[in-house]
mmCIF file of C-alpha atoms and ligand atoms in Angstrom:
data_model
loop_
_atom_site.group_PDB
_atom_site.id
_atom_site.type_symbol
_atom_site.label_atom_id
_atom_site.label_comp_id
_atom_site.label_asym_id
_atom_site.label_seq_id
_atom_site.Cartn_x
_atom_site.Cartn_y
_atom_site.Cartn_z
ATOM 1 C CA ALA I 1 16.713 17.509 12.713
ATOM 2 C CA PRO I 2 13.840 16.622 10.128
ATOM 3 C CA ALA I 3 14.292 18.815 6.969
ATOM 4 C CA LEU I 4 10.516 18.992 6.521
ATOM 5 C CA ASP I 5 8.605 22.424 6.678
ATOM 6 C CA ILE I 6 5.535 20.927 8.207
ATOM 7 C CA ASP I 7 3.599 24.022 8.356
ATOM 8 C CA LYS I 8 4.187 24.622 4.536
ATOM 9 C CA ILE I 9 3.338 21.032 3.903
ATOM 10 C CA ARG I 10 0.025 21.198 5.797
ATOM 11 C CA GLN I 11 -0.795 24.376 3.814
ATOM 12 C CA ASP I 12 -0.669 22.165 0.693
ATOM 13 C CA PHE I 13 -3.316 19.955 1.849
ATOM 14 C CA PRO I 14 -6.865 21.711 1.574
ATOM 15 C CA LEU I 15 -8.552 19.158 3.668
ATOM 16 C CA LEU I 16 -6.365 19.576 6.670
ATOM 17 C CA GLN I 17 -7.806 23.149 6.798
ATOM 18 C CA GLU I 18 -11.205 21.585 7.293
ATOM 19 C CA LYS I 19 -13.324 21.268 10.785
ATOM 20 C CA VAL I 20 -15.119 18.289 12.149
ATOM 21 C CA TYR I 21 -17.862 18.947 14.491
ATOM 22 C CA GLY I 22 -16.307 22.437 14.749
ATOM 23 C CA LYS I 23 -13.016 21.449 15.812
ATOM 24 C CA PRO I 24 -9.928 21.353 13.597
ATOM 25 C CA ILE I 25 -9.290 17.893 12.101
ATOM 26 C CA VAL I 26 -6.615 15.501 13.760
ATOM 27 C CA TYR I 27 -6.450 13.017 10.767
ATOM 28 C CA LEU I 28 -4.631 9.794 11.960
ATOM 29 C CA ASP I 29 -6.276 7.254 9.571
ATOM 30 C CA ASN I 30 -3.446 7.746 6.798
ATOM 31 C CA SER I 31 -2.950 3.902 6.456
ATOM 32 C CA ALA I 32 -6.624 3.867 5.040
ATOM 33 C CA THR I 33 -6.065 6.757 2.740
ATOM 34 C CA THR I 34 -3.959 10.026 2.800
ATOM 35 C CA GLN I 35 -5.260 13.497 1.881
ATOM 36 C CA LYS I 36 -4.307 14.999 -1.409
ATOM 37 C CA PRO I 37 -2.020 18.004 -2.038
ATOM 38 C CA GLN I 38 -3.374 20.835 -4.131
ATOM 39 C CA VAL I 39 -1.159 19.747 -7.062
ATOM 40 C CA VAL I 40 -2.910 16.582 -7.308
ATOM 41 C CA LEU I 41 -6.186 18.084 -7.327
ATOM 42 C CA ASP I 42 -4.921 20.756 -9.792
ATOM 43 C CA THR I 43 -3.463 17.965 -12.030
ATOM 44 C CA LEU I 44 -7.139 16.088 -12.206
ATOM 45 C CA GLU I 45 -8.876 19.239 -13.054
ATOM 46 C CA ARG I 46 -6.054 20.234 -15.669
ATOM 47 C CA TYR I 47 -6.649 16.821 -17.506
ATOM 48 C CA TYR I 48 -10.476 17.428 -17.686
ATOM 49 C CA LYS I 49 -10.676 20.673 -18.406
ATOM 50 C CA HIS I 50 -7.828 21.068 -20.897
ATOM 51 C CA TYR I 51 -6.870 17.502 -22.590
ATOM 52 C CA ASN I 52 -9.392 15.081 -21.498
ATOM 53 C CA SER I 53 -9.081 12.560 -24.202
ATOM 54 C CA ASN I 54 -8.539 8.667 -24.738
ATOM 55 C CA VAL I 55 -4.763 7.432 -24.786
ATOM 56 C CA HIS I 56 -3.012 5.230 -27.317
ATOM 57 C CA ARG I 57 -5.647 5.886 -29.927
ATOM 58 C CA GLY I 58 -6.463 8.886 -31.529
ATOM 59 C CA VAL I 59 -4.187 10.845 -33.983
ATOM 60 C CA HIS I 60 -5.698 14.130 -32.851
ATOM 61 C CA HIS I 61 -3.863 16.567 -30.713
ATOM 62 C CA LEU I 62 -5.925 16.147 -27.169
ATOM 63 C CA SER I 63 -5.037 12.266 -27.373
ATOM 64 C CA GLN I 64 -1.548 12.793 -27.987
ATOM 65 C CA VAL I 65 -1.212 14.977 -24.988
ATOM 66 C CA ALA I 66 -3.151 12.700 -22.673
ATOM 67 C CA SER I 67 -1.013 9.719 -23.976
ATOM 68 C CA GLU I 68 2.082 11.583 -23.338
ATOM 69 C CA GLU I 69 1.154 12.906 -19.868
ATOM 70 C CA TYR I 70 -0.168 9.213 -19.113
ATOM 71 C CA GLU I 71 3.221 7.793 -20.278
ATOM 72 C CA ALA I 72 5.256 10.389 -18.500
ATOM 73 C CA ALA I 73 3.487 9.522 -15.094
ATOM 74 C CA ARG I 74 4.696 5.833 -15.883
ATOM 75 C CA ASP I 75 8.118 7.396 -16.250
ATOM 76 C CA ILE I 76 7.889 9.386 -12.949
ATOM 77 C CA VAL I 77 6.778 5.966 -10.982
ATOM 78 C CA ALA I 78 9.439 3.923 -12.488
ATOM 79 C CA GLY I 79 11.976 6.382 -11.386
ATOM 80 C CA PHE I 80 10.419 6.530 -8.001
ATOM 81 C CA ILE I 81 10.908 2.855 -7.412
ATOM 82 C CA ASN I 82 13.941 2.574 -9.649
ATOM 83 C CA ALA I 83 12.560 0.079 -12.077
ATOM 84 C CA ARG I 84 15.134 -0.927 -14.691
ATOM 85 C CA GLU I 85 12.645 -0.504 -17.172
ATOM 86 C CA ARG I 86 9.345 1.656 -17.687
ATOM 87 C CA GLU I 87 7.573 -1.430 -19.120
ATOM 88 C CA GLU I 88 7.780 -2.987 -15.649
ATOM 89 C CA VAL I 89 5.240 -0.612 -14.368
ATOM 90 C CA ILE I 90 1.692 -1.405 -14.956
ATOM 91 C CA PHE I 91 -1.177 0.946 -14.023
ATOM 92 C CA THR I 92 -3.778 -1.116 -12.116
ATOM 93 C CA LYS I 93 -6.673 -0.061 -9.874
ATOM 94 C CA GLY I 94 -4.710 -0.386 -6.722
ATOM 95 C CA THR I 95 -3.004 -2.986 -4.467
ATOM 96 C CA THR I 96 -5.830 -5.094 -4.395
ATOM 97 C CA ASP I 97 -6.234 -5.313 -8.245
ATOM 98 C CA SER I 98 -2.320 -5.700 -8.363
ATOM 99 C CA ILE I 99 -2.301 -8.744 -6.286
ATOM 100 C CA ASN I 100 -5.424 -10.288 -8.137
ATOM 101 C CA LEU I 101 -3.583 -9.657 -11.305
ATOM 102 C CA VAL I 102 -0.558 -11.678 -10.090
ATOM 103 C CA ALA I 103 -2.574 -14.380 -8.324
ATOM 104 C CA ASN I 104 -4.783 -14.847 -11.450
ATOM 105 C CA VAL I 105 -1.868 -14.967 -14.236
ATOM 106 C CA PHE I 106 0.494 -16.945 -12.079
ATOM 107 C CA GLY I 107 -2.424 -19.583 -11.302
ATOM 108 C CA ARG I 108 -3.082 -19.778 -14.858
ATOM 109 C CA GLY I 109 0.563 -19.755 -16.024
ATOM 110 C CA VAL I 110 2.442 -21.628 -13.442
ATOM 111 C CA ILE I 111 0.654 -23.372 -10.412
ATOM 112 C CA LYS I 112 -0.528 -27.104 -10.832
ATOM 113 C CA ALA I 113 -2.255 -29.366 -8.177
ATOM 114 C CA GLY I 114 -0.133 -29.816 -5.160
ATOM 115 C CA ASP I 115 1.838 -26.755 -5.461
ATOM 116 C CA GLU I 116 2.194 -24.388 -2.705
ATOM 117 C CA VAL I 117 2.055 -20.612 -2.198
ATOM 118 C CA ILE I 118 3.365 -18.878 0.908
ATOM 119 C CA VAL I 119 1.817 -15.741 2.821
ATOM 120 C CA SER I 120 2.005 -14.356 6.085
ATOM 121 C CA ALA I 121 -0.062 -14.363 9.245
ATOM 122 C CA MET I 122 -0.189 -10.657 9.121
ATOM 123 C CA GLU I 123 -1.527 -10.094 5.617
ATOM 124 C CA HIS I 124 -4.348 -7.845 4.661
ATOM 125 C CA HIS I 125 -7.414 -9.847 3.160
ATOM 126 C CA SER I 126 -6.267 -8.463 -0.212
ATOM 127 C CA ASN I 127 -3.205 -10.580 0.100
ATOM 128 C CA ILE I 128 -4.893 -13.587 1.274
ATOM 129 C CA VAL I 129 -8.066 -13.975 -0.589
ATOM 130 C CA PRO I 130 -6.950 -13.974 -4.393
ATOM 131 C CA TRP I 131 -4.320 -16.619 -3.431
ATOM 132 C CA GLN I 132 -7.104 -18.835 -1.625
ATOM 133 C CA ILE I 133 -9.152 -18.362 -4.838
ATOM 134 C CA MET I 134 -6.426 -19.273 -7.123
ATOM 135 C CA CYS I 135 -5.375 -22.355 -5.056
ATOM 136 C CA GLU I 136 -8.912 -23.754 -4.828
ATOM 137 C CA ASP I 137 -9.054 -23.253 -8.679
ATOM 138 C CA ARG I 138 -5.811 -25.064 -9.269
ATOM 139 C CA GLY I 139 -5.865 -27.460 -6.394
ATOM 140 C CA ALA I 140 -2.808 -25.931 -4.699
ATOM 141 C CA VAL I 141 -2.150 -25.077 -0.914
ATOM 142 C CA LEU I 142 -1.761 -21.923 0.935
ATOM 143 C CA LYS I 143 0.896 -22.072 3.507
ATOM 144 C CA VAL I 144 1.187 -19.267 6.271
ATOM 145 C CA ILE I 145 4.444 -17.947 7.986
ATOM 146 C CA PRO I 146 3.403 -17.667 11.564
ATOM 147 C CA MET I 147 4.029 -14.615 13.959
ATOM 148 C CA ASP I 148 4.744 -14.404 17.597
ATOM 149 C CA GLU I 149 3.029 -12.628 20.350
ATOM 150 C CA HIS I 150 4.985 -9.375 19.544
ATOM 151 C CA GLY I 151 3.463 -9.404 15.879
ATOM 152 C CA ASP I 152 6.639 -10.538 14.383
ATOM 153 C CA LEU I 153 7.101 -13.356 11.774
ATOM 154 C CA ILE I 154 8.787 -16.277 12.993
ATOM 155 C CA MET I 155 11.486 -16.504 10.411
ATOM 156 C CA GLU I 156 12.670 -20.034 11.545
ATOM 157 C CA GLU I 157 9.219 -21.391 10.373
ATOM 158 C CA TYR I 158 9.322 -19.545 7.102
ATOM 159 C CA THR I 159 12.659 -21.404 6.275
ATOM 160 C CA LYS I 160 11.095 -24.663 6.903
ATOM 161 C CA LEU I 161 8.100 -23.772 4.629
ATOM 162 C CA LEU I 162 10.487 -23.276 1.639
ATOM 163 C CA SER I 163 10.550 -26.231 -0.626
ATOM 164 C CA ASP I 164 10.235 -27.236 -4.228
ATOM 165 C CA LYS I 165 6.662 -27.428 -3.908
ATOM 166 C CA VAL I 166 6.593 -23.493 -3.229
ATOM 167 C CA LYS I 167 5.995 -21.393 -6.458
ATOM 168 C CA ILE I 168 5.484 -17.846 -5.068
ATOM 169 C CA VAL I 169 5.930 -15.909 -1.559
ATOM 170 C CA SER I 170 3.588 -13.051 -1.209
ATOM 171 C CA VAL I 171 4.129 -10.988 1.912
ATOM 172 C CA ALA I 172 3.421 -7.333 3.401
ATOM 173 C CA TYR I 173 6.367 -5.126 3.696
ATOM 174 C CA ILE I 174 4.631 -3.495 6.351
ATOM 175 C CA SER I 175 1.578 -4.694 8.284
ATOM 176 C CA ASN I 176 -1.297 -2.446 7.894
ATOM 177 C CA SER I 177 -2.807 -3.743 11.261
ATOM 178 C CA LEU I 178 0.097 -3.759 13.506
ATOM 179 C CA GLY I 179 2.794 -1.574 11.502
ATOM 180 C CA THR I 180 5.228 -4.281 11.740
ATOM 181 C CA VAL I 181 8.162 -3.839 9.491
ATOM 182 C CA ASN I 182 9.043 -7.247 8.044
ATOM 183 C CA PRO I 183 12.571 -8.524 7.073
ATOM 184 C CA VAL I 184 11.630 -8.410 3.421
ATOM 185 C CA ARG I 185 15.405 -8.774 2.485
ATOM 186 C CA GLU I 186 15.895 -11.797 4.263
ATOM 187 C CA ILE I 187 12.439 -13.221 3.095
ATOM 188 C CA ILE I 188 13.483 -12.439 -0.602
ATOM 189 C CA ALA I 189 16.983 -13.974 -0.184
ATOM 190 C CA GLN I 190 15.869 -17.096 1.157
ATOM 191 C CA ALA I 191 12.913 -17.517 -1.466
ATOM 192 C CA HIS I 192 15.312 -16.859 -4.352
ATOM 193 C CA ALA I 193 17.770 -19.420 -2.813
ATOM 194 C CA HIS I 194 15.115 -21.815 -3.977
ATOM 195 C CA ASN I 195 14.221 -20.130 -7.131
ATOM 196 C CA ILE I 196 10.944 -18.926 -5.656
ATOM 197 C CA PRO I 197 9.692 -15.463 -6.878
ATOM 198 C CA VAL I 198 8.290 -13.031 -4.248
ATOM 199 C CA LEU I 199 5.695 -10.448 -4.317
ATOM 200 C CA LEU I 200 5.640 -7.658 -1.848
ATOM 201 C CA ASP I 201 2.696 -5.886 -0.740
ATOM 202 C CA ALA I 202 4.094 -2.426 -0.233
ATOM 203 C CA ALA I 203 0.735 -0.698 0.292
ATOM 204 C CA GLN I 204 1.941 0.414 3.788
ATOM 205 C CA ALA I 205 5.704 0.861 2.939
ATOM 206 C CA ILE I 206 6.276 3.058 -0.123
ATOM 207 C CA GLN I 207 4.787 6.127 1.279
ATOM 208 C CA HIS I 208 7.002 5.895 4.331
ATOM 209 C CA MET I 209 10.410 4.847 3.330
ATOM 210 C CA PRO I 210 12.540 4.764 0.263
ATOM 211 C CA LEU I 211 12.031 1.725 -1.876
ATOM 212 C CA ASP I 212 14.315 0.525 -4.642
ATOM 213 C CA VAL I 213 12.957 -2.536 -6.483
ATOM 214 C CA GLN I 214 16.538 -3.360 -8.090
ATOM 215 C CA GLU I 215 18.201 -3.221 -4.598
ATOM 216 C CA LEU I 216 15.374 -5.187 -2.976
ATOM 217 C CA ASP I 217 15.007 -7.555 -5.867
ATOM 218 C CA ALA I 218 11.399 -8.492 -5.487
ATOM 219 C CA ASP I 219 9.802 -9.936 -8.409
ATOM 220 C CA PHE I 220 6.446 -8.109 -8.024
ATOM 221 C CA ILE I 221 5.354 -5.228 -5.884
ATOM 222 C CA ALA I 222 2.056 -3.747 -5.481
ATOM 223 C CA PHE I 223 0.733 -0.362 -4.042
ATOM 224 C CA SER I 224 -2.074 1.911 -4.204
ATOM 225 C CA GLY I 225 -1.947 5.557 -5.344
ATOM 226 C CA HIS I 226 -4.413 6.675 -2.555
ATOM 227 C CA LYS I 227 -2.196 5.886 0.167
ATOM 228 C CA VAL I 228 0.780 7.950 -1.371
ATOM 229 C CA TYR I 229 -1.231 11.061 -1.536
ATOM 230 C CA GLY I 230 -2.776 10.296 -5.116
ATOM 231 C CA PRO I 231 -6.414 9.685 -6.089
ATOM 232 C CA THR I 232 -8.218 6.474 -5.362
ATOM 233 C CA GLY I 233 -8.775 4.120 -8.249
ATOM 234 C CA ILE I 234 -5.224 4.063 -9.276
ATOM 235 C CA GLY I 235 -2.343 1.925 -8.027
ATOM 236 C CA ILE I 236 0.815 0.198 -9.220
ATOM 237 C CA LEU I 237 2.002 -3.519 -10.108
ATOM 238 C CA TYR I 238 5.706 -3.499 -10.774
ATOM 239 C CA GLY I 239 6.915 -6.553 -12.004
ATOM 240 C CA LYS I 240 10.280 -7.890 -13.410
ATOM 241 C CA ARG I 241 10.105 -8.155 -17.231
ATOM 242 C CA GLU I 242 11.099 -11.831 -17.391
ATOM 243 C CA TRP I 243 8.037 -12.843 -15.374
ATOM 244 C CA LEU I 244 5.643 -10.436 -16.910
ATOM 245 C CA ASP I 245 6.699 -11.380 -20.495
ATOM 246 C CA LYS I 246 6.332 -15.045 -19.983
ATOM 247 C CA LEU I 247 3.092 -14.923 -17.860
ATOM 248 C CA PRO I 248 -0.142 -15.078 -19.720
ATOM 249 C CA PRO I 249 -2.541 -11.868 -20.048
ATOM 250 C CA TYR I 250 -4.953 -11.023 -17.278
ATOM 251 C CA GLN I 251 -8.166 -9.216 -18.756
ATOM 252 C CA GLY I 252 -8.691 -9.011 -22.507
ATOM 253 C CA GLY I 253 -9.990 -6.115 -24.255
ATOM 254 C CA GLY I 254 -8.708 -3.026 -26.250
ATOM 255 C CA ASP I 255 -5.090 -1.820 -25.952
ATOM 256 C CA MET I 256 -3.790 -5.381 -24.643
ATOM 257 C CA ILE I 257 -3.703 -6.715 -28.125
ATOM 258 C CA LYS I 258 -1.509 -6.664 -31.192
ATOM 259 C CA THR I 259 -3.918 -8.265 -33.504
ATOM 260 C CA VAL I 260 -7.310 -10.004 -33.350
ATOM 261 C CA THR I 261 -9.285 -12.303 -35.564
ATOM 262 C CA PHE I 262 -11.843 -14.670 -34.488
ATOM 263 C CA ALA I 263 -9.491 -17.595 -34.915
ATOM 264 C CA LYS I 264 -6.459 -16.093 -33.244
ATOM 265 C CA THR I 265 -5.585 -13.048 -30.949
ATOM 266 C CA THR I 266 -1.757 -11.902 -30.383
ATOM 267 C CA TYR I 267 -0.971 -9.779 -27.546
ATOM 268 C CA ASN I 268 0.686 -6.548 -26.989
ATOM 269 C CA VAL I 269 4.109 -5.735 -25.685
ATOM 270 C CA LEU I 270 4.675 -4.572 -21.972
ATOM 271 C CA PRO I 271 3.198 -2.664 -20.227
ATOM 272 C CA PHE I 272 0.066 -2.613 -22.685
ATOM 273 C CA LYS I 273 -0.311 -6.431 -22.222
ATOM 274 C CA TYR I 274 -1.558 -5.949 -18.843
ATOM 275 C CA GLU I 275 -3.500 -2.753 -19.279
ATOM 276 C CA ALA I 276 -6.872 -3.737 -20.970
ATOM 277 C CA GLY I 277 -9.541 -1.224 -21.772
ATOM 278 C CA THR I 278 -9.432 2.688 -21.152
ATOM 279 C CA PRO I 279 -7.387 3.184 -18.039
ATOM 280 C CA ASP I 280 -7.686 5.583 -15.155
ATOM 281 C CA ILE I 281 -6.020 8.337 -17.355
ATOM 282 C CA SER I 282 -6.628 11.047 -14.857
ATOM 283 C CA GLY I 283 -5.727 8.978 -11.893
ATOM 284 C CA ALA I 284 -2.538 7.810 -13.466
ATOM 285 C CA ILE I 285 -1.372 11.343 -14.062
ATOM 286 C CA ALA I 286 -2.340 12.622 -10.790
ATOM 287 C CA LEU I 287 -0.367 9.727 -9.223
ATOM 288 C CA GLY I 288 2.492 10.967 -11.141
ATOM 289 C CA ALA I 289 1.986 14.486 -9.613
ATOM 290 C CA ALA I 290 1.598 13.017 -6.040
ATOM 291 C CA VAL I 291 4.993 11.004 -6.715
ATOM 292 C CA LYS I 292 6.612 14.144 -7.404
ATOM 293 C CA TYR I 293 5.457 15.973 -4.583
ATOM 294 C CA ILE I 294 6.880 13.230 -2.358
ATOM 295 C CA GLN I 295 10.166 13.241 -4.276
ATOM 296 C CA GLU I 296 10.498 17.023 -3.806
ATOM 297 C CA THR I 297 9.797 16.634 -0.186
ATOM 298 C CA GLY I 298 12.123 13.459 0.014
ATOM 299 C CA LEU I 299 11.414 10.175 1.318
ATOM 300 C CA GLU I 300 14.462 10.143 3.491
ATOM 301 C CA ASN I 301 13.086 13.318 5.107
ATOM 302 C CA ILE I 302 9.550 11.841 5.560
ATOM 303 C CA HIS I 303 10.979 8.638 6.990
ATOM 304 C CA ALA I 304 13.231 10.428 9.576
ATOM 305 C CA TYR I 305 10.421 12.547 10.427
ATOM 306 C CA GLU I 306 7.842 10.092 10.823
ATOM 307 C CA GLU I 307 10.263 7.938 13.151
ATOM 308 C CA GLN I 308 10.459 10.720 15.344
ATOM 309 C CA LEU I 309 6.546 10.981 15.299
ATOM 310 C CA MET I 310 6.215 7.227 16.170
ATOM 311 C CA ASN I 311 8.638 7.467 19.106
ATOM 312 C CA TYR I 312 6.924 10.504 20.366
ATOM 313 C CA ALA I 313 3.651 8.591 20.136
ATOM 314 C CA VAL I 314 4.812 5.358 21.891
ATOM 315 C CA GLU I 315 5.978 7.710 24.683
ATOM 316 C CA GLN I 316 2.913 9.566 24.944
ATOM 317 C CA LEU I 317 0.257 6.854 24.442
ATOM 318 C CA SER I 318 2.342 4.482 26.919
ATOM 319 C CA LYS I 319 1.252 6.964 29.690
ATOM 320 C CA ILE I 320 -2.338 6.094 29.389
ATOM 321 C CA ALA I 321 -3.306 3.878 32.126
ATOM 322 C CA GLY I 322 -4.530 0.607 30.771
ATOM 323 C CA LEU I 323 -3.393 1.016 27.266
ATOM 324 C CA ARG I 324 -1.688 -1.794 25.632
ATOM 325 C CA PHE I 325 0.045 -1.914 22.267
ATOM 326 C CA ILE I 326 -0.909 -4.788 19.989
ATOM 327 C CA GLY I 327 2.200 -5.778 18.446
ATOM 328 C CA ASN I 328 5.774 -4.401 19.490
ATOM 329 C CA PRO I 329 5.965 -0.809 19.216
ATOM 330 C CA LYS I 330 9.531 -1.005 18.914
ATOM 331 C CA HIS I 331 10.016 -1.441 15.337
ATOM 332 C CA ARG I 332 7.034 -0.069 13.765
ATOM 333 C CA SER I 333 6.341 2.201 10.777
ATOM 334 C CA GLY I 334 3.440 4.489 9.865
ATOM 335 C CA ALA I 335 0.794 2.840 12.218
ATOM 336 C CA ILE I 336 0.248 1.688 15.927
ATOM 337 C CA SER I 337 -2.434 -0.358 17.234
ATOM 338 C CA PHE I 338 -3.498 -0.489 20.591
ATOM 339 C CA LEU I 339 -6.504 -0.992 23.261
ATOM 340 C CA VAL I 340 -7.223 0.655 26.221
ATOM 341 C CA ALA I 341 -8.468 -1.422 29.374
ATOM 342 C CA ASN I 342 -11.410 -3.325 28.296
ATOM 343 C CA ILE I 343 -13.039 -0.659 26.030
ATOM 344 C CA HIS I 344 -14.263 -1.898 22.906
ATOM 345 C CA PRO I 345 -12.230 -0.290 20.120
ATOM 346 C CA TYR I 346 -15.457 0.853 18.515
ATOM 347 C CA ASP I 347 -16.810 2.867 21.476
ATOM 348 C CA LEU I 348 -13.329 4.699 21.804
ATOM 349 C CA GLY I 349 -13.121 5.337 18.279
ATOM 350 C CA GLU I 350 -16.769 6.997 18.494
ATOM 351 C CA LEU I 351 -15.665 9.087 21.254
ATOM 352 C CA LEU I 352 -12.574 10.201 19.838
ATOM 353 C CA ASP I 353 -14.536 11.208 16.621
ATOM 354 C CA LYS I 354 -16.760 13.448 18.398
ATOM 355 C CA GLN I 355 -13.745 15.412 19.575
ATOM 356 C CA GLY I 356 -12.480 15.708 15.856
ATOM 357 C CA VAL I 357 -10.008 12.887 15.934
ATOM 358 C CA ALA I 358 -10.213 10.516 13.044
ATOM 359 C CA ILE I 359 -8.570 7.009 13.746
ATOM 360 C CA ARG I 360 -9.633 3.821 12.615
ATOM 361 C CA THR I 361 -11.005 0.957 14.527
ATOM 362 C CA GLY I 362 -11.705 -2.764 13.700
ATOM 363 C CA HIS I 363 -9.927 -5.525 12.136
ATOM 364 C CA HIS I 364 -8.368 -3.342 9.570
ATOM 365 C CA CYS I 365 -9.006 -6.211 7.031
ATOM 366 C CA ALA I 366 -6.752 -8.544 8.754
ATOM 367 C CA GLU I 367 -9.167 -10.600 10.726
ATOM 368 C CA PRO I 368 -6.677 -13.405 11.186
ATOM 369 C CA VAL I 369 -4.611 -11.011 13.071
ATOM 370 C CA MET I 370 -7.350 -10.287 15.497
ATOM 371 C CA ASP I 371 -8.131 -13.822 15.795
ATOM 372 C CA PHE I 372 -4.543 -14.498 16.652
ATOM 373 C CA PHE I 373 -4.532 -11.898 19.408
ATOM 374 C CA CYS I 374 -7.941 -13.059 20.661
ATOM 375 C CA ILE I 375 -9.360 -9.451 20.118
ATOM 376 C CA PRO I 376 -12.369 -8.066 18.396
ATOM 377 C CA GLY I 377 -10.067 -5.221 16.703
ATOM 378 C CA THR I 378 -7.611 -2.512 17.942
ATOM 379 C CA VAL I 379 -7.695 1.361 17.545
ATOM 380 C CA ARG I 380 -5.250 2.174 14.821
ATOM 381 C CA ALA I 381 -3.418 5.709 14.778
ATOM 382 C CA SER I 382 -1.601 5.910 11.458
ATOM 383 C CA PHE I 383 0.692 8.745 10.406
ATOM 384 C CA ALA I 384 1.503 10.858 7.050
ATOM 385 C CA MET I 385 4.138 13.529 6.183
ATOM 386 C CA TYR I 386 1.731 16.356 7.426
ATOM 387 C CA THR I 387 1.000 14.687 10.877
ATOM 388 C CA THR I 388 2.320 16.729 13.894
ATOM 389 C CA LYS I 389 3.097 16.259 17.522
ATOM 390 C CA GLU I 390 0.195 18.332 18.193
ATOM 391 C CA ASP I 391 -2.003 15.757 16.468
ATOM 392 C CA ILE I 392 -0.713 13.150 18.865
ATOM 393 C CA ASP I 393 -1.033 15.278 21.882
ATOM 394 C CA ARG I 394 -4.711 15.869 20.889
ATOM 395 C CA LEU I 395 -5.120 12.203 20.350
ATOM 396 C CA VAL I 396 -3.819 11.517 23.868
ATOM 397 C CA VAL I 397 -6.008 14.096 25.427
ATOM 398 C CA ALA I 398 -9.113 12.703 23.644
ATOM 399 C CA ILE I 399 -8.318 9.161 24.560
ATOM 400 C CA ASN I 400 -8.123 10.337 28.394
ATOM 401 C CA LYS I 401 -11.413 12.092 28.024
ATOM 402 C CA ALA I 402 -13.085 9.242 26.365
ATOM 403 C CA VAL I 403 -11.822 6.816 29.053
ATOM 404 C CA SER I 404 -13.121 9.158 31.803
ATOM 405 C CA MET I 405 -16.563 8.993 30.091
ATOM 406 C CA LEU I 406 -16.686 5.158 29.618
ATOM 407 C CA GLN I 407 -15.281 4.216 32.923
HETATM 408 N N1 LIG U 501 -2.511 -4.415 1.625
HETATM 409 C C1 LIG U 501 -2.155 -3.633 2.591
HETATM 410 C C2 LIG U 501 -0.974 -3.698 3.505
HETATM 411 C C3 LIG U 501 -3.079 -2.571 2.881
HETATM 412 O O1 LIG U 501 -2.738 -1.682 3.847
HETATM 413 C C4 LIG U 501 -4.299 -2.407 1.930
HETATM 414 C C5 LIG U 501 -5.255 -1.145 2.172
HETATM 415 N N2 LIG U 501 -5.504 -1.148 3.657
HETATM 416 C C6 LIG U 501 -4.377 -3.274 1.063
HETATM 417 C C7 LIG U 501 -3.361 -4.116 0.657
HETATM 418 C C8 LIG U 501 -5.585 -2.794 -0.214
HETATM 419 O O2 LIG U 501 -5.243 -1.737 -0.736
HETATM 420 P P1 LIG U 501 -6.512 -1.283 -1.630
HETATM 421 O O3 LIG U 501 -7.821 -1.349 -0.685
HETATM 422 O O4 LIG U 501 -6.100 0.160 -2.015
HETATM 423 O O5 LIG U 501 -6.338 -2.169 -2.881
#
């Protein structure tokens, strides 16, 4: 039985007490962003009210407190993902920013004309376009691991793509459009057998299951604060020190330097080398608070609870006439995508919204996935630790009502 006190958890999230069109909100768009617990809101307010100040600069008291809290947040995140060293945790703006950082410095530091980069067929645009930009710049080639009609990667094809030309593999741990949990351990093991580093886009994994970077042995991991109950504008890049030390810097500016002259600049040590300029100080500290909140709840508990929810959702949604799942609903996590009869997802989404049910419709920033299935988009319901069976029941009722209005 899940060890989560859902009623108590829901009380911690002020937004869940809100109404939409006079109805209690059913928030099933957690893959897009999660709601924030009161501790995160309090942390933001406490920073601005009591110790707002720039970090790593001032000799004065406020700056010291801000710097300590900012660095304490780094320790919390390092512990959360079990990083070997805290210096391997870089604060970024989010997943997109983290992937752009790696694509940029890898491109400038490693990639030569004719080299190859591997992504998968189910990537979010933010794990496609940065690599395309870099490949175009360097004369490199982007290769794609194909998927089958169930939305599963075809691993035999991946094996065939691996060669000495491949310099990095970058794949999603969990697909945001289909919910597919990819066999990342196998992906990493095969890449490492060829000495190829792997970046994991963990934007949809980190909030749903325990993730240990040492056990996974991924070389880079990217995720967003706002999808793990933290604020927008802050995210994480984890990178193995051996890579971050030898790759060139990304942005230039304050904090990332050791000494500057017009003749020659030397760069700061990790993690500051990759944190140019004033960072999102309040965001980082509040992300630390969000991670602590997750740790207190326990990712094992959250995972077990959300698995039950997913099974329940599959069971209940399956009863709707004309509903078909996009992707195999058997091994999905966090999100479930579907279509109903020939109803356009957008029309369904609008009618669900009017009933207070927030889901996402469209291509979910994964246009190649929609092209693969020859569909304009899907309806996606996605879960968080505060989602309930009642939310799913209300979703089902709302879909049935919408369908009867549209048909
Ligand atoms: N990758 C995946 C798998 C995602 O789900 C998302 C967000 N939908 C992103 C990357 C991009 O995250 P962000 O917009 O927070 O940078």
